[in-house]
Structures are given as structure tokens and as C-alpha cells.
Amino acid sequence: MSMTTEQRTFDSLDPATGAVVGTHPVQDARAVRAAVAEAERAAEWWGGLGWAERRRRLLDYKAVVTRDIARIVGTVHRETGKPKADATLEAILAITHLDWAARNARKVLGARRVSPGMVGANLAATLEYLPLGVVGVIGPWNYPVFTPMGSIAYALAAGNAVVFKPSELTPGTGVLLAELFAEAVPEQPVFRTVTGLGETGAALAGDPGVKKIAFTGSTATAKRVMAACAQNLTPMVAECGGKDALIVDADADVAAAADAALWGAMSNSGQTCVGVERVYVVDAVYDAFMRELTGRAREVRAGEDYGPVTMPAQLDVIRRHIDDAVASGKAVLGGPESVRAPYVDPVIVEDVPEDSPAVREETFGPTLTIKRVADAEEALEKANATAYGLAGTIFSGDRRRAVELARRMRSGMTAINSVISFASVPALPFGGLGDSGFGRIHGADGLREFARPKAVSRQRFALPGMNLTSFTRTQAELDRVVKLVTFLHGRRKQ
Ligand code: NDP
């Protein structure tokens, strides 16, 4: 990345070749303020369009994105280095989320009557979820379409305007997504992109016109963003990566488990927040699993099956983790020599101590640590012994045990006998706990994340002799209500 202060622009680079892909303005706090102010007006208009019209516009946007998928794929491919097939896959997933958010917003967020209860029998109670106004989205570079769209689509469907700050590594993708939106919704800048470096994101997080921040990135940066949000008590949703584990149980299909572990760990060069980084294999199938895994892994090549490491600084983290893991454990495939910048070939190390960086810290590279365990209980205990809590995978032939293990896995999402499958189901909420962050995107929870509940109670008629919210109330009225409450709630239910 190069930057000239005079013009206040920066370049995005092709990580495979170093060639300049595009040049973009570094938008400062003033530019961000202006964008947010315009978005505030656009939010009024968009919020006023109503459910049916917003749905129509969002489905139009979906159609534009789908028709222009080749342009999106080309930009993502150049900016991240990932193969076009992978860029296509993430664009398709983003389209399915856009579709779900558009079609389900009214059902999830629209006004509904709720029961007023016996004591409130004279009331009509309604609940609806109103837009927040302007939502700021701060996005990552690893899935520059799918990940931010998980916030953008849901925030727009909930009736908000969006100001999006893409990662400085993938600004062209961010600009393109907003440009395509303007084709479907030309009247107002309901969704716009601001480009720049970290300070541009910081300006967005600290802008008083922004009513919620949706952040994806590292835990350390999430803390800084949260501090900026604190100035205006701006709420945020934080998706901060993980150290996800895959468990192989005694009766698992080991070939399928090995295939999933390999793809979950190495695809996208390991730069996946819900990628597989650790594998715990039950003793009974350990050797069979390792045979399957190493046989398959030898066929996988960086630069062919997956792209380069997108962020050059990450190579230092990956190298440090590999060096340490190989010194303390046993290299099964690859090693320090696998790092040949900007590519990293698959690295698999077994028996790495549980307190090593490669087991505790997010590597974000095409590496796997494998550990033999006595049984699924030990596997779960070790899988859960992490500060992160994003997702995980279980391979088991026993459906009941797999579901039970999944429920007890300390993570926001778990896939059974498949890898990352939850991300393709728009109705499932996506997010983590602990150092992986908080809040949810996707699904009904993702829609509610970008809305505020509005509760209204309307008195339909006065309840004679039971008016307690008045200085004119009498002891007799109070006694009657106590009697009613005792009748309703005073008995022990069997
Ligand atoms: P960061 O957390 O630094 O960046 C994420 C986003 O936040 C980018 O858009 C970035 O902009 C922006 N940003 C940076 N500083 C600030 C700030 N002070 N205020 C507001 N926004 C800011 O992640 P990196 O891209 O540097 O990657 C570092 C590590 O984060 C990776 O190694 C990986 O472990 C993890 N990560 C996790 C992801 C996930 O999917 N959960 C995705 C990406 C990274 P800019 O790019 O312009 O600096």
C-alpha cells in the first residue's frame, strides 16, 4: 500500500503481483461527517418508503449484483488474490443473504399485536422494530463481499441507511458494491462507501450521526472501535475472528472429516474467521484420519487451490506460529519452508502443546494443529479452552451425540458432518462470544440487531374500579387488583 499525503489517496494492490489495482481517496473525518449527514437524510427517505417498496428495491439491487457478478468477482480476485471460483462462491452467498433479508424484514420487524395479559385486558399492545438511522459498517478484506453484506443487507432491509468503510486492502470492492446499489436506488445515497485507512474507520465509529457500528476484524481493533463508539454511546456489533476447532469422534466418517478439515483450514489461504485451525481426533480413528488428511493435503497447492496471503503483515504471524509449532510438536506436512511470500503451502503439525501460539492465537493462515484425544469429551474440553468462541465443527456417526456436543461447544455456530455450513443458511444468526465479539448478523437476530424495538400500549377502554395509575384510586380498587393477582399468580402450579 502506498500513500501520498499531497493528494490524500492510497492504492490497493494485487497481493499476488504487487500491481496497483486501484487508487482511492483517503477520506478524512470531515468527508466522513459529510457522508453521514447525507446518509441521515437518505435514511429518512428510505425509512419512509415502507416495507413493500424497500423489499422491491433490495430485490432490484440483488438482481443488479447477480447480473454484474463477473465484475465483482474480478475486483475481489484482484484485490485479495483469491481464485475466481472462491470469489464467485462468496458473491453467491452474499446474494442469498440479500434475498433473505429483503424477503423477511417485514415478517421479523413489522408491527404486531402482543398479548396484553389479564391485568392489561383493557389495552392493545403493539410491538414493532424501527430503523436506527445511519449504520456504519467497517469491513474486512478476507471476504470483502460476503462479510460486509451480512451487515449491509440486514441493516438496509431494516430501513437504515449505510455508510461502509471497506478495508484499505479491498476498497475497490466496497466502492463497487455501493455503485451497484445506486443503480437500483438512484434517488438518495442510502448506501455509500467511504474509503481510507484506519482513521477513516475511526472517524465513522466516532461520528455522532452513526447510530450503530457493525465491525469485522481483529479483537484488538474492535476494542479501539468500541472506545470510539463509547463517546456517543453508539452500540456496536463485533465479529472478531476465532480459533475454531474440528472434532473427529470415534464413529465419524474419517474420509469426510479429513476432507472438511483440509478445506476448512486451507481454503482462502486460511484467511477465514470461521476457518478450521485446530483438530481434535479421538484415539480410535486417529491413524486412519491422519492417513486420509495427509494423503489429500499433499495434493493441495498454494497459488493453485488457493491464493496468496492478502495482508503482508500476516505472514509474520503465520511464520511465528509455524516456527514455534514445529519446534514444540511434530511436523506432518510442510514447515517453515512452506512460507514463500506471498504464498504459504499447507502446514500440518501434530502434538503441539495446548499453550502454544499456534493453538491459542488466531493464525489466519493455511495451517492446522492436530491433537490425539481419548474421547469426544476430552476433545470438547480442549476445543472449549479458548478465549475465542466463534464457531466449530463436529464429525460423528452418532446423531444424538453430535447434536449434544454441538450444543455444549462454546461457540456461536457449530457445523455437524459438514464445514462452515451454517454460513450458507441465511436464517441462522452468525456471531460469537468472548474474544470473538458479540451481537449477531444474519437471520432474524441479524435484522433485529439493526433496529430498535418500539413498544406501544393503547388503552381501549377504562377498567371500572381498577384504575391504579391515578391519585384518585381507592383502597377498594387496590384490594380488587390484589385479589385478581392472587387468583392468577398465587397458586403453585403442578
Ligand atoms: P483490523 O481489525 O485492523 O481491521 C479491520 C477493519 O477495521 C478494516 O476495515 C480496518 O481499516 C478498520 N480499522 C483499523 N483501525 C481502525 C480504527 N482505529 N477504527 C476503526 N476502524 C479501524 O484487521 P486487519 O485487517 O489489520 O487484520 C488483522 C487481523 O485481524 C488478522 O490477522 C486476523 O487475525 C483478524 N481478522 C479477522 C477477520 C474476521 O473475519 N473476523 C477479518 C480480518 C482480519 P484498514 O484496513 O483501512 O486499516
XYZ file of C-alpha atoms and ligand atoms in Angstrom:
542
model
C 0.000 0.000 0.000
C 1.403 3.386 -0.916
C 0.118 6.771 0.083
C 0.930 10.310 -0.939
C -0.035 12.957 1.590
C -0.459 15.756 -1.016
C -3.238 14.006 -2.918
C -4.512 12.059 0.072
C -5.030 8.932 -1.958
C -3.966 5.346 -1.461
C -3.556 2.358 -3.759
C -4.984 -1.091 -3.439
C -2.570 -3.731 -4.645
C -2.821 -7.182 -6.133
C -1.207 -9.276 -3.375
C -0.013 -11.871 -5.880
C 1.879 -9.443 -8.124
C 2.103 -6.152 -6.235
C 0.447 -4.380 -9.199
C -1.766 -1.407 -8.441
C -5.421 -2.391 -8.755
C -6.935 0.989 -7.970
C -6.354 4.389 -6.377
C -8.836 5.750 -3.864
C -9.220 8.901 -1.794
C -8.292 8.869 1.897
C -11.480 10.319 3.295
C -10.899 12.266 6.499
C -13.222 12.984 9.414
C -14.798 15.910 7.522
C -15.553 13.790 4.493
C -16.977 11.081 6.728
C -19.141 13.690 8.522
C -20.482 14.903 5.168
C -21.218 11.341 4.038
C -23.024 10.553 7.290
C -25.028 13.796 7.121
C -26.201 12.916 3.605
C -26.936 9.379 4.734
C -29.051 10.749 7.597
C -31.318 12.458 5.054
C -31.321 9.344 2.888
C -32.279 7.256 5.915
C -35.388 9.395 6.436
C -36.434 8.805 2.849
C -35.590 5.091 2.847
C -37.299 4.542 6.196
C -40.389 6.277 4.813
C -40.631 4.058 1.722
C -42.288 1.263 3.648
C -41.712 -2.473 3.676
C -43.049 -3.364 0.234
C -41.121 -0.688 -1.645
C -37.876 -1.356 0.240
C -38.227 -5.041 -0.470
C -38.725 -4.301 -4.166
C -35.656 -2.028 -4.246
C -33.493 -4.541 -2.396
C -34.540 -7.338 -4.731
C -33.652 -4.999 -7.626
C -30.247 -4.490 -6.030
C -29.884 -8.241 -5.716
C -30.641 -8.609 -9.423
C -28.065 -5.938 -10.339
C -25.422 -7.635 -8.166
C -26.250 -11.023 -9.679
C -26.054 -9.727 -13.250
C -22.765 -7.973 -12.502
C -21.248 -10.892 -10.617
C -18.337 -11.133 -13.061
C -17.268 -7.552 -12.264
C -17.494 -8.190 -8.552
C -15.579 -11.451 -8.854
C -12.879 -9.751 -10.943
C -12.399 -6.978 -8.391
C -12.311 -9.363 -5.420
C -9.885 -11.625 -7.269
C -7.505 -8.747 -7.997
C -7.698 -7.131 -4.562
C -7.451 -10.284 -2.417
C -5.644 -12.656 -4.770
C -8.200 -15.395 -4.125
C -9.157 -17.654 -7.051
C -12.159 -16.503 -9.054
C -14.087 -19.636 -8.052
C -13.788 -18.645 -4.369
C -14.752 -15.051 -5.140
C -17.793 -16.386 -7.011
C -18.795 -18.530 -4.046
C -18.704 -15.597 -1.626
C -20.686 -13.411 -4.051
C -23.353 -16.127 -4.370
C -23.618 -16.412 -0.583
C -23.956 -12.640 -0.304
C -26.767 -12.710 -2.880
C -28.676 -15.341 -0.874
C -28.410 -13.189 2.240
C -29.574 -10.097 0.382
C -32.567 -12.082 -0.840
C -33.432 -13.436 2.626
C -33.075 -10.060 4.336
C -35.279 -8.362 1.712
C -37.978 -11.040 1.897
C -38.083 -11.469 5.674
C -37.683 -7.952 7.040
C -41.382 -7.203 7.323
C -42.207 -10.545 8.929
C -39.485 -10.163 11.555
C -39.644 -6.435 12.201
C -43.124 -5.310 11.185
C -45.781 -4.203 13.655
C -47.616 -6.953 15.505
C -50.064 -7.221 18.364
C -48.819 -8.907 21.504
C -50.984 -10.226 24.321
C -51.576 -7.529 26.948
C -52.114 -10.152 29.676
C -55.029 -10.404 32.087
C -54.169 -7.310 34.139
C -53.867 -5.314 30.917
C -57.053 -6.727 29.404
C -58.255 -3.218 28.516
C -55.096 -2.474 26.474
C -53.995 -3.109 22.915
C -50.249 -3.816 22.906
C -48.199 -3.486 19.735
C -44.555 -4.086 19.033
C -42.568 -3.040 16.001
C -38.897 -2.659 15.174
C -37.954 0.748 13.825
C -34.809 1.648 11.883
C -31.904 3.183 13.802
C -30.972 5.752 11.138
C -27.434 5.516 9.790
C -25.469 2.299 10.347
C -21.693 2.362 9.924
C -20.159 -0.850 8.587
C -16.413 -1.413 8.987
C -15.425 -4.383 6.879
C -12.558 -6.814 6.455
C -10.575 -7.881 3.416
C -10.795 -11.672 3.651
C -14.390 -11.900 2.355
C -14.892 -8.329 1.139
C -18.363 -9.068 -0.319
C -19.879 -11.776 1.859
C -18.858 -10.459 5.269
C -19.885 -6.799 4.999
C -23.041 -7.798 3.091
C -24.030 -9.785 6.189
C -24.427 -6.407 7.908
C -25.260 -4.143 4.952
C -28.165 -6.227 3.586
C -29.753 -6.676 7.008
C -29.263 -3.022 8.016
C -30.808 -1.804 4.724
C -33.697 -4.269 4.963
C -34.411 -2.974 8.467
C -34.845 0.510 6.951
C -31.458 2.077 7.737
C -29.005 3.916 5.532
C -25.471 2.508 5.482
C -22.058 4.146 5.313
C -19.498 1.453 4.583
C -15.768 1.698 5.229
C -14.105 -1.256 3.487
C -10.661 -2.478 4.483
C -7.847 -0.470 2.927
C -6.856 -3.707 1.157
C -10.209 -4.050 -0.658
C -11.569 -0.537 -1.265
C -12.492 -1.189 -4.917
C -14.869 -3.960 -3.917
C -16.546 -1.665 -1.394
C -16.909 1.152 -3.931
C -18.375 -1.246 -6.492
C -20.989 -2.631 -4.074
C -22.271 0.893 -3.376
C -22.144 1.859 -7.073
C -24.345 -1.109 -7.959
C -26.784 -0.138 -5.215
C -27.125 3.305 -6.778
C -28.252 1.613 -9.996
C -31.185 0.069 -8.152
C -31.820 3.055 -5.873
C -30.655 6.201 -7.691
C -32.692 8.776 -5.745
C -30.740 9.020 -2.487
C -27.337 7.826 -1.166
C -28.904 5.165 1.025
C -25.803 3.001 0.823
C -22.480 4.665 0.264
C -18.858 3.762 0.703
C -16.116 5.903 2.232
C -12.538 4.862 1.564
C -9.374 5.341 3.563
C -7.197 3.792 6.223
C -7.805 3.039 9.883
C -8.507 6.698 10.733
C -11.403 6.784 8.297
C -12.950 3.862 10.183
C -12.223 5.585 13.478
C -13.968 8.750 12.212
C -17.003 6.687 11.244
C -17.124 4.967 14.651
C -16.856 8.328 16.425
C -19.393 10.176 14.270
C -22.424 11.250 16.312
C -24.751 10.694 13.333
C -23.952 6.976 13.230
C -26.448 5.031 15.319
C -24.755 1.622 15.220
C -21.420 0.224 14.120
C -21.052 -3.228 12.600
C -17.393 -4.175 12.806
C -15.495 -7.185 11.472
C -11.784 -7.545 12.106
C -9.363 -8.221 14.929
C -10.216 -8.242 18.637
C -7.625 -5.513 19.282
C -9.166 -3.152 16.714
C -12.682 -3.980 17.960
C -11.640 -2.619 21.375
C -10.437 0.619 19.780
C -13.654 0.915 17.772
C -15.681 0.279 20.921
C -13.781 3.054 22.711
C -14.617 5.435 19.838
C -18.261 4.325 19.983
C -18.316 4.969 23.733
C -18.048 8.738 23.167
C -21.593 8.845 21.827
C -22.872 5.662 23.481
C -23.111 4.201 19.963
C -23.877 0.477 20.138
C -21.854 -1.946 18.065
C -21.824 -5.488 16.807
C -18.363 -7.020 16.759
C -17.207 -10.020 14.747
C -13.586 -10.609 15.646
C -12.438 -13.942 14.340
C -11.702 -17.141 16.204
C -9.632 -20.245 16.767
C -12.171 -22.770 15.628
C -11.810 -26.471 16.354
C -12.965 -29.546 14.446
C -13.689 -32.666 16.487
C -13.449 -36.132 14.949
C -15.419 -38.635 17.036
C -14.774 -42.402 17.163
C -17.560 -43.331 14.758
C -17.029 -40.465 12.315
C -16.631 -40.847 8.566
C -12.887 -40.138 8.658
C -12.539 -39.525 4.924
C -15.268 -36.872 5.029
C -13.788 -35.399 8.209
C -10.315 -35.177 6.653
C -11.717 -33.565 3.513
C -13.617 -30.992 5.602
C -10.663 -30.274 7.904
C -8.400 -29.695 4.929
C -10.770 -27.388 3.089
C -11.825 -25.613 6.302
C -8.184 -24.915 7.149
C -6.551 -24.195 3.800
C -9.208 -22.652 1.551
C -8.864 -18.903 1.129
C -5.302 -19.450 2.408
C -6.733 -19.947 5.907
C -7.980 -16.363 5.980
C -11.441 -17.253 7.222
C -12.796 -16.138 10.584
C -14.697 -19.449 10.866
C -11.866 -21.473 9.309
C -10.642 -24.650 10.987
C -7.409 -24.015 12.913
C -7.338 -26.914 15.407
C -8.380 -30.557 15.069
C -9.001 -32.961 17.969
C -9.200 -36.592 16.901
C -10.377 -39.463 19.082
C -7.669 -42.088 19.541
C -9.614 -44.926 17.887
C -9.636 -43.186 14.477
C -6.509 -41.064 14.790
C -4.261 -43.048 12.464
C -6.948 -43.539 9.830
C -7.796 -39.823 9.926
C -4.145 -38.785 9.585
C -3.669 -41.085 6.593
C -6.672 -39.532 4.872
C -5.640 -35.990 5.785
C -2.006 -36.129 4.744
C -2.808 -38.015 1.532
C -5.213 -35.292 0.490
C -3.113 -32.381 1.789
C -0.134 -33.365 -0.382
C -2.271 -32.618 -3.437
C -3.176 -29.084 -2.333
C -1.025 -26.228 -3.616
C -0.888 -22.560 -2.699
C -1.223 -20.472 -5.847
C -3.422 -23.115 -7.476
C -6.032 -24.308 -4.993
C -5.982 -21.105 -3.004
C -4.442 -17.682 -3.333
C -1.734 -15.683 -1.577
C -1.855 -14.245 1.918
C -3.692 -10.990 1.295
C -2.245 -8.904 4.125
C 1.579 -8.934 4.019
C 1.910 -8.312 7.790
C 0.029 -11.556 8.459
C 2.968 -13.536 7.068
C 4.944 -12.683 10.220
C 2.188 -14.114 12.434
C 1.908 -17.265 10.321
C 5.698 -17.729 10.296
C 5.948 -17.262 14.076
C 3.188 -19.810 14.715
C 4.705 -22.376 12.339
C 8.243 -21.976 13.741
C 7.027 -22.430 17.286
C 4.690 -25.336 16.459
C 7.352 -27.238 14.523
C 9.856 -26.746 17.369
C 7.488 -27.996 20.076
C 5.397 -30.505 18.089
C 5.880 -32.826 15.143
C 5.566 -31.538 11.576
C 3.422 -33.849 9.473
C 3.382 -31.749 6.333
C 5.349 -28.640 5.478
C 7.137 -26.373 7.930
C 8.962 -23.035 7.982
C 9.942 -23.553 4.310
C 6.246 -23.570 3.364
C 6.179 -19.800 3.782
C 7.239 -18.430 0.397
C 5.693 -14.976 0.379
C 3.091 -14.099 -0.645
C 2.113 -17.800 -0.676
C 2.046 -20.323 2.134
C 1.733 -24.036 1.329
C -0.319 -26.225 3.671
C 1.295 -26.862 7.045
C 0.089 -29.614 9.382
C 1.668 -30.148 12.789
C 0.647 -32.679 15.427
C 1.160 -32.755 19.190
C 1.656 -29.034 19.589
C 1.315 -28.050 23.297
C -2.064 -26.501 24.050
C -0.461 -23.300 25.355
C 1.434 -22.617 22.101
C 0.669 -19.577 19.923
C -0.419 -21.928 17.105
C -3.125 -23.374 19.373
C -4.131 -20.230 21.288
C -3.850 -17.303 18.851
C -5.660 -16.781 15.560
C -3.184 -17.784 12.833
C -5.274 -16.771 9.808
C -3.090 -18.903 7.548
C -3.217 -22.343 5.856
C -2.118 -24.287 8.914
C -3.583 -26.990 11.149
C -2.644 -28.361 14.535
C -3.824 -31.905 15.231
C -4.148 -33.478 18.668
C -4.943 -37.066 19.681
C -7.533 -37.265 22.469
C -9.003 -40.152 24.473
C -12.637 -39.409 23.652
C -15.102 -36.778 22.467
C -15.375 -35.325 25.993
C -11.670 -34.529 26.066
C -11.941 -33.135 22.550
C -14.749 -30.806 23.599
C -12.928 -29.710 26.739
C -9.861 -28.779 24.693
C -11.936 -27.188 21.917
C -13.663 -25.005 24.505
C -10.433 -23.953 26.254
C -10.003 -20.829 24.156
C -10.606 -17.135 24.705
C -12.406 -17.091 21.359
C -15.854 -18.576 20.738
C -16.871 -18.137 17.130
C -17.679 -21.491 15.505
C -16.629 -25.116 15.251
C -17.220 -28.463 13.586
C -18.139 -31.948 14.765
C -17.796 -35.137 12.762
C -19.635 -38.034 14.330
C -21.677 -41.018 13.195
C -23.935 -40.688 16.221
C -26.516 -38.006 15.541
C -27.624 -37.540 19.140
C -24.098 -37.271 20.463
C -23.111 -34.876 17.675
C -26.016 -32.570 18.479
C -25.248 -32.756 22.187
C -21.569 -31.932 21.584
C -22.580 -29.079 19.272
C -24.843 -27.580 21.943
C -22.069 -27.762 24.527
C -19.443 -26.296 22.218
C -18.674 -22.789 23.486
C -19.290 -21.047 20.174
C -21.900 -19.080 18.284
C -22.194 -21.645 15.473
C -21.363 -25.322 15.033
C -21.475 -27.402 11.846
C -22.056 -31.168 12.060
C -20.644 -33.526 9.409
C -20.008 -30.509 7.143
C -17.796 -27.472 7.409
C -18.920 -23.802 7.717
C -22.368 -24.914 6.503
C -24.158 -22.538 8.910
C -22.845 -19.518 6.945
C -24.899 -20.544 3.917
C -28.182 -20.644 5.822
C -29.466 -17.053 5.884
C -31.957 -17.815 8.654
C -29.151 -18.751 11.080
C -27.602 -15.963 13.169
C -23.854 -15.506 12.846
C -21.577 -14.218 15.611
C -19.518 -15.268 18.577
C -18.737 -14.815 22.224
C -15.657 -13.958 24.263
C -12.799 -12.567 22.161
C -14.826 -13.405 19.038
C -17.110 -10.489 19.801
C -20.814 -10.027 20.385
C -24.055 -9.331 18.583
C -25.351 -11.181 15.556
C -25.627 -10.671 11.830
C -27.788 -12.869 9.516
C -31.240 -14.227 10.219
C -33.990 -12.690 12.302
C -31.467 -11.778 15.026
C -29.390 -10.017 12.379
C -32.384 -7.936 11.313
C -33.225 -7.035 14.923
C -29.581 -6.098 15.509
C -30.141 -3.107 13.214
C -33.480 -1.993 14.624
C -34.910 -0.701 17.864
C -37.967 -2.238 19.430
C -40.823 0.205 19.805
C -43.488 -0.756 22.307
C -46.928 0.894 22.343
C -49.772 0.197 24.775
C -53.118 1.748 23.879
C -55.963 1.831 26.355
C -59.092 0.648 24.568
C -61.477 1.323 27.448
C -61.229 2.243 31.129
C -61.479 -0.666 33.534
C -64.095 0.493 36.006
C -62.979 0.175 39.596
C -59.397 -0.854 38.770
C -57.622 2.371 37.937
C -54.392 2.193 39.921
C -52.396 4.777 37.970
C -54.317 7.707 39.365
C -54.234 9.706 42.601
C -57.967 9.092 42.754
C -57.518 5.352 43.332
C -59.132 3.870 46.414
C -58.149 1.103 48.823
C -61.080 -0.938 47.488
C -59.640 -0.762 43.963
C -56.240 -1.886 45.201
C -57.856 -4.767 47.128
C -59.683 -5.897 43.981
C -56.474 -5.954 41.982
C -54.625 -7.845 44.746
C -57.459 -10.376 44.705
C -57.196 -10.781 40.947
C -53.398 -11.139 41.086
C -53.677 -13.685 43.915
C -56.139 -15.662 41.807
C -53.858 -15.513 38.759
C -50.442 -15.961 40.339
C -50.872 -17.042 43.949
C -51.240 -20.753 43.433
C -48.479 -23.249 42.940
C -48.836 -24.860 39.555
C -48.430 -28.637 39.430
P -8.226 -4.827 11.656
O -9.070 -5.280 12.780
O -7.090 -3.923 11.955
O -9.117 -4.100 10.537
C -10.473 -4.405 10.290
C -11.168 -3.159 9.759
O -11.124 -2.132 10.730
C -10.536 -2.581 8.499
O -11.532 -2.030 7.684
C -9.665 -1.502 9.063
O -9.364 -0.500 8.145
C -10.531 -0.955 10.159
N -9.802 -0.230 11.203
C -8.481 -0.309 11.535
N -8.210 0.512 12.570
C -9.364 1.112 12.910
C -9.750 2.054 13.912
N -8.875 2.521 14.799
N -11.020 2.459 13.964
C -11.941 1.970 13.102
N -11.643 1.095 12.130
C -10.375 0.659 12.036
O -7.737 -6.122 10.929
P -6.592 -6.318 9.878
O -7.167 -6.189 8.538
O -5.378 -5.484 10.204
O -6.226 -7.841 10.205
C -5.586 -8.162 11.435
C -6.090 -9.457 11.993
O -7.485 -9.401 12.242
C -5.944 -10.625 11.071
O -4.679 -11.107 11.171
C -6.981 -11.571 11.565
O -6.458 -12.313 12.638
C -8.068 -10.660 12.053
N -9.154 -10.513 11.076
C -10.308 -11.159 11.317
C -11.320 -11.085 10.402
C -12.590 -11.792 10.625
O -13.175 -12.298 9.677
N -13.103 -11.792 11.830
C -11.196 -10.348 9.155
C -9.952 -9.652 9.017
C -8.983 -9.757 9.946
P -7.972 -0.556 7.348
O -7.962 -1.869 6.631
O -8.102 0.592 6.440
O -6.892 -0.453 8.381
